[in-house]
Every structure is written in C-alpha cells, then in structure tokens.
PDB file of C-alpha atoms in Angstrom:
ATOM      1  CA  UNK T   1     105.555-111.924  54.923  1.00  0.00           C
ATOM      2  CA  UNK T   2     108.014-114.972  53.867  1.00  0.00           C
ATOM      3  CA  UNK T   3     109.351-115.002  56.826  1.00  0.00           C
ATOM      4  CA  UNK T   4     106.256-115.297  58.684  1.00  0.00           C
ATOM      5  CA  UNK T   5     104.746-117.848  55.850  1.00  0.00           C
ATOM      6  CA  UNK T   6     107.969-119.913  56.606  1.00  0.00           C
ATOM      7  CA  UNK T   7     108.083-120.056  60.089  1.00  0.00           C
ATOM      8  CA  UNK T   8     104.318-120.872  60.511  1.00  0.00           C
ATOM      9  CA  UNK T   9     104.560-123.601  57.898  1.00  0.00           C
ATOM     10  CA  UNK T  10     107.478-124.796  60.005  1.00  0.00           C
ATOM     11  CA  UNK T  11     105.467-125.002  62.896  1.00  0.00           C
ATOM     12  CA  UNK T  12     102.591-126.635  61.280  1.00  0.00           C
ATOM     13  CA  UNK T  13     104.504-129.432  59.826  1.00  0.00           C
ATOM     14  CA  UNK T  14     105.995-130.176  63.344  1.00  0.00           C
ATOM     15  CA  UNK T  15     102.881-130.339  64.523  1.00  0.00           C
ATOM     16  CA  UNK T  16     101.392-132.462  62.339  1.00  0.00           C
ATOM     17  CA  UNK T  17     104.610-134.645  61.858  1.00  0.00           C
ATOM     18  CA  UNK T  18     103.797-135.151  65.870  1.00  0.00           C
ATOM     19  CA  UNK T  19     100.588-135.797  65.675  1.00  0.00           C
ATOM     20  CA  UNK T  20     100.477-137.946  62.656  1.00  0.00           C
ATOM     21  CA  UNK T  21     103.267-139.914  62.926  1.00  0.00           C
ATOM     22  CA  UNK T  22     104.310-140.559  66.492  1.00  0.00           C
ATOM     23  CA  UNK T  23     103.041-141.741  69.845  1.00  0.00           C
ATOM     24  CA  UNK T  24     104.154-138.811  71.621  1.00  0.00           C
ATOM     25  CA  UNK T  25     100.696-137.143  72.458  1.00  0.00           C
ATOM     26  CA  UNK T  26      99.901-140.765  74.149  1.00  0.00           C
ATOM     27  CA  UNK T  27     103.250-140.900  75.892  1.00  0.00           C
ATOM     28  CA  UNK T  28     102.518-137.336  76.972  1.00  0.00           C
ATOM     29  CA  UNK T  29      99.477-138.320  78.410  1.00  0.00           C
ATOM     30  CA  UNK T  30     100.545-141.253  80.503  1.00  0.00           C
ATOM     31  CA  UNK T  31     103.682-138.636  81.901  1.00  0.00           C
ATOM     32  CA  UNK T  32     100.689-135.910  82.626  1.00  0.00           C
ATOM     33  CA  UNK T  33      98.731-138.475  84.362  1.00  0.00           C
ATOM     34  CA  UNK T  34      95.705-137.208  81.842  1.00  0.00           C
ATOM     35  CA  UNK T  35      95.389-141.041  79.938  1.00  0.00           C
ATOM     36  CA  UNK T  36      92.113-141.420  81.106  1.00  0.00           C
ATOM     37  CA  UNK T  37      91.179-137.923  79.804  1.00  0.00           C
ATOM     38  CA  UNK T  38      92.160-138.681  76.849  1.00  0.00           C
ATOM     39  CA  UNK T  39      91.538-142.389  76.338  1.00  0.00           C
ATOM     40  CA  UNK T  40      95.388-143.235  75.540  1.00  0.00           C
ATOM     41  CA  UNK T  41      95.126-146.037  78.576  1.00  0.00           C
ATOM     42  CA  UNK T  42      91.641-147.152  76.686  1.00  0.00           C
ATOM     43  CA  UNK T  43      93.796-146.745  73.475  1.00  0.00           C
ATOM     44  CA  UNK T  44      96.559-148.835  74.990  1.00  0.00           C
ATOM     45  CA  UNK T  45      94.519-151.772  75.906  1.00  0.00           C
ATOM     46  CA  UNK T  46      92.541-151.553  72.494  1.00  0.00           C
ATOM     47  CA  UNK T  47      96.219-152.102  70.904  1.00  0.00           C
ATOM     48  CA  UNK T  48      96.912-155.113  73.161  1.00  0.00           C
ATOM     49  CA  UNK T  49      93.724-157.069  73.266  1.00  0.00           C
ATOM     50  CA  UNK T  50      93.365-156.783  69.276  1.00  0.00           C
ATOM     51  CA  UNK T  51      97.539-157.539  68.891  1.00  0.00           C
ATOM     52  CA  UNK T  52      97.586-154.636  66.692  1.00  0.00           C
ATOM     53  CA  UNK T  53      99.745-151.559  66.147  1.00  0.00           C
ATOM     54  CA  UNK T  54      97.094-148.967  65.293  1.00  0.00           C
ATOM     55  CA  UNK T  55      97.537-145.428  65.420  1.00  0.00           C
ATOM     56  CA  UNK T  56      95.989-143.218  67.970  1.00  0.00           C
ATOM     57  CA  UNK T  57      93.842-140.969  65.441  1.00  0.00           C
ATOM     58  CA  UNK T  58      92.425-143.891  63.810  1.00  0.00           C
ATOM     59  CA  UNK T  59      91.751-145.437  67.226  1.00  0.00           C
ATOM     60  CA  UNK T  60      89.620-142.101  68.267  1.00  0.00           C
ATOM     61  CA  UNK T  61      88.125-142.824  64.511  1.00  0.00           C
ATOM     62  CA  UNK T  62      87.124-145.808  65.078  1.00  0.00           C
ATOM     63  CA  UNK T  63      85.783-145.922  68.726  1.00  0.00           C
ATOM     64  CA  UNK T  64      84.404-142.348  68.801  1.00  0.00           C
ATOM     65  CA  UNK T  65      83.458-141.544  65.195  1.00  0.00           C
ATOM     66  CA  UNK T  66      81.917-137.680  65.472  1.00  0.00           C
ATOM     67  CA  UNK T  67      83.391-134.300  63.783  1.00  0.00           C
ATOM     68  CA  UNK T  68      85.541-133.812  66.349  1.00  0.00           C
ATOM     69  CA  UNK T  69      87.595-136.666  66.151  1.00  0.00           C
ATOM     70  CA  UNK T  70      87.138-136.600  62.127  1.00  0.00           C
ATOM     71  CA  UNK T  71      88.562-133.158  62.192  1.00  0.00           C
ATOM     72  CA  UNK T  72      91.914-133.810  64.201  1.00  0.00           C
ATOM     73  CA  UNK T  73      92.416-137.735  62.262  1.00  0.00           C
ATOM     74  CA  UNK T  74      92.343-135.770  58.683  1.00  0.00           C
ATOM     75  CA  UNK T  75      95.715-134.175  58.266  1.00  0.00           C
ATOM     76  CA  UNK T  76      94.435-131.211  55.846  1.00  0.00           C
ATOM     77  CA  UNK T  77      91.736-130.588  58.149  1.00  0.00           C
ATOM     78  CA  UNK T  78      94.000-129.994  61.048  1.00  0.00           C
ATOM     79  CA  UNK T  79      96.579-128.071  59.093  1.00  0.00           C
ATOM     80  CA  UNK T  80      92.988-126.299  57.355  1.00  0.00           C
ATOM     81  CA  UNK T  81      92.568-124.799  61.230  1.00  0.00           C
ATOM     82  CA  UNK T  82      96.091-124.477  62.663  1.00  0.00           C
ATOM     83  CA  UNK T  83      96.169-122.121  59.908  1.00  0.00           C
ATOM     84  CA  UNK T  84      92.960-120.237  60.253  1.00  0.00           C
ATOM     85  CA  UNK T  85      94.345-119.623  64.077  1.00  0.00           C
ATOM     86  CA  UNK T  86      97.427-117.694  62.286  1.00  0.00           C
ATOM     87  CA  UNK T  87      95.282-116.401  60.296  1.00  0.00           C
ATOM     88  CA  UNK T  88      93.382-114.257  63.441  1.00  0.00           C
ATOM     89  CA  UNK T  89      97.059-113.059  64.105  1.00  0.00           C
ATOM     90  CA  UNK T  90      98.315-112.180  60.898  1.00  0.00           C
ATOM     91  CA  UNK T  91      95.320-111.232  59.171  1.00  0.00           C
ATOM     92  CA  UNK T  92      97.117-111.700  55.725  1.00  0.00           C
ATOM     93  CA  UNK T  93      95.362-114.128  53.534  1.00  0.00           C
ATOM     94  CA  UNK T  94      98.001-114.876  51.315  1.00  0.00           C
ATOM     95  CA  UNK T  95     100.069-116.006  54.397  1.00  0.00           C
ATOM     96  CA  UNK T  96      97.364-117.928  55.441  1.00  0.00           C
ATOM     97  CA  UNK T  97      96.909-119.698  51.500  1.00  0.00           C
ATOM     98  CA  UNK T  98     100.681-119.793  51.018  1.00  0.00           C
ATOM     99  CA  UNK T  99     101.895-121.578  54.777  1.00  0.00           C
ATOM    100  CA  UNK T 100      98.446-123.822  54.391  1.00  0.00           C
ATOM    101  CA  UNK T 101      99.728-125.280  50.807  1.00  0.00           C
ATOM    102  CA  UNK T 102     103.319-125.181  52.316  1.00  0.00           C
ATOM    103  CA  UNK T 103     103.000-127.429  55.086  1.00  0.00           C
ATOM    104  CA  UNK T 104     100.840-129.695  53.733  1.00  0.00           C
ATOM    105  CA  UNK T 105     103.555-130.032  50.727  1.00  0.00           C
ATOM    106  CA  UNK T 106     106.517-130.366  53.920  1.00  0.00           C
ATOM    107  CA  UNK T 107     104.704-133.128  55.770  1.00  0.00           C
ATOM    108  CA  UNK T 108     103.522-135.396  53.007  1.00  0.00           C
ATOM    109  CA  UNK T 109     106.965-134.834  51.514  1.00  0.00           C
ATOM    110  CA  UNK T 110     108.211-136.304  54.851  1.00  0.00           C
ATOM    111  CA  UNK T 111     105.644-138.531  55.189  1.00  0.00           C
ATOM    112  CA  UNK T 112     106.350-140.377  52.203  1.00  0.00           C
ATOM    113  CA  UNK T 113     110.077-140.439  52.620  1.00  0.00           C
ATOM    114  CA  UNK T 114     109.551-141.829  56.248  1.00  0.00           C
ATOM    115  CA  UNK T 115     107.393-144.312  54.892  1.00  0.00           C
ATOM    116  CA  UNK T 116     110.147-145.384  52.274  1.00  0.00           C
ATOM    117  CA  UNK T 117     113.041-145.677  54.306  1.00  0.00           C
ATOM    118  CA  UNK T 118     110.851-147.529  57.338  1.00  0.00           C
ATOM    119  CA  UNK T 119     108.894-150.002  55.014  1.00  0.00           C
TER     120      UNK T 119
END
C-alpha cells in the first residue's frame, strides 16, 4: 500500500509539475501537428500580440472560461481526479486520501522552491 501511495503520488506530481509549470504540452502540440486542436498556435499568438508571457492554463481560463478548462487550470482539482482514476484501480481509499494529500504537498513544495530560486 506505501508503495503504491508513493509511486502514484510520484506520478501525480510529474504530472502536474508538467502541466503547471512548463510549456511542454504546447511544445508537444506544435511537434504532433495538433496546435490547432488544442489552441496552443491561438495561445501563441495571444502571447505575442499582448507582449506577455502568460501561461497556457490561464490562457484557456481566460479565453474559454467553462468547467472544463476550470477543472484542468486548478492544480487540486486536477490532482482531485488523477487520483480518483487510481482510485478505480486500486480501490483502496486510504491510497487514494494519502497519494491525493501527498502530491499536492510534493508539487507545491517544488513549486515554491522553483519560484525562489527563479525569481
């Protein structure tokens, strides 16, 4: 059961770590050829006509405010169901309770330490 809390708060933290705090889903995109899919050329542009350095989540917030993209720009939301999709594997609650609290803990940890030694 640790083992399985560990390496599923592991994974969650990468993710979000990704997601959060990188441009790799956009880069990914243009590679893929999916940009327009996605709206990381419209998110690209946005960036350059505005001479700013926003982030992609708070782009999708901003330009296409529903639940969806509320859901994947809120950090403990996200983590909330990357969890609850363990969760329908393991079928262990405290798992579920114990890797939720545990990667949130990991990537704000990180989070603020990034934001330290980058500011």
């Amino acid at each position: 059961m640790i083992a399985d809390c560990l390496e599923i708060s592991v994974y969650n933290f990468l993710i979000l770590v990704i997601w959060f705090n990188t441009n790799a889903f956009v880069e990914y995109c243009y590679i893929l050829n999916i940009e327009k899919f996605t709206k990381a050329e419209e998110f690209t542009n946005f960036n350059i006509d505005n001479n700013i350095s926003l982030h992609y989540t708070g782009f999708l917030q901003l330009n296409y405010d529903n639940f969806f993209t509320r859901l994947i720009s809120c950090p403990i939301c996200l983590c909330f169901w990357l969890n609850i999709f363990y969760l329908l594997k393991h079928q262990n609650l405290l798992t579920f309770a114990s890797s939720f609290c545990l990667s949130l803990f990991l990537f704000y940890g990180f989070s603020l330490i990034y934001k330290k030694t980058n500011a």
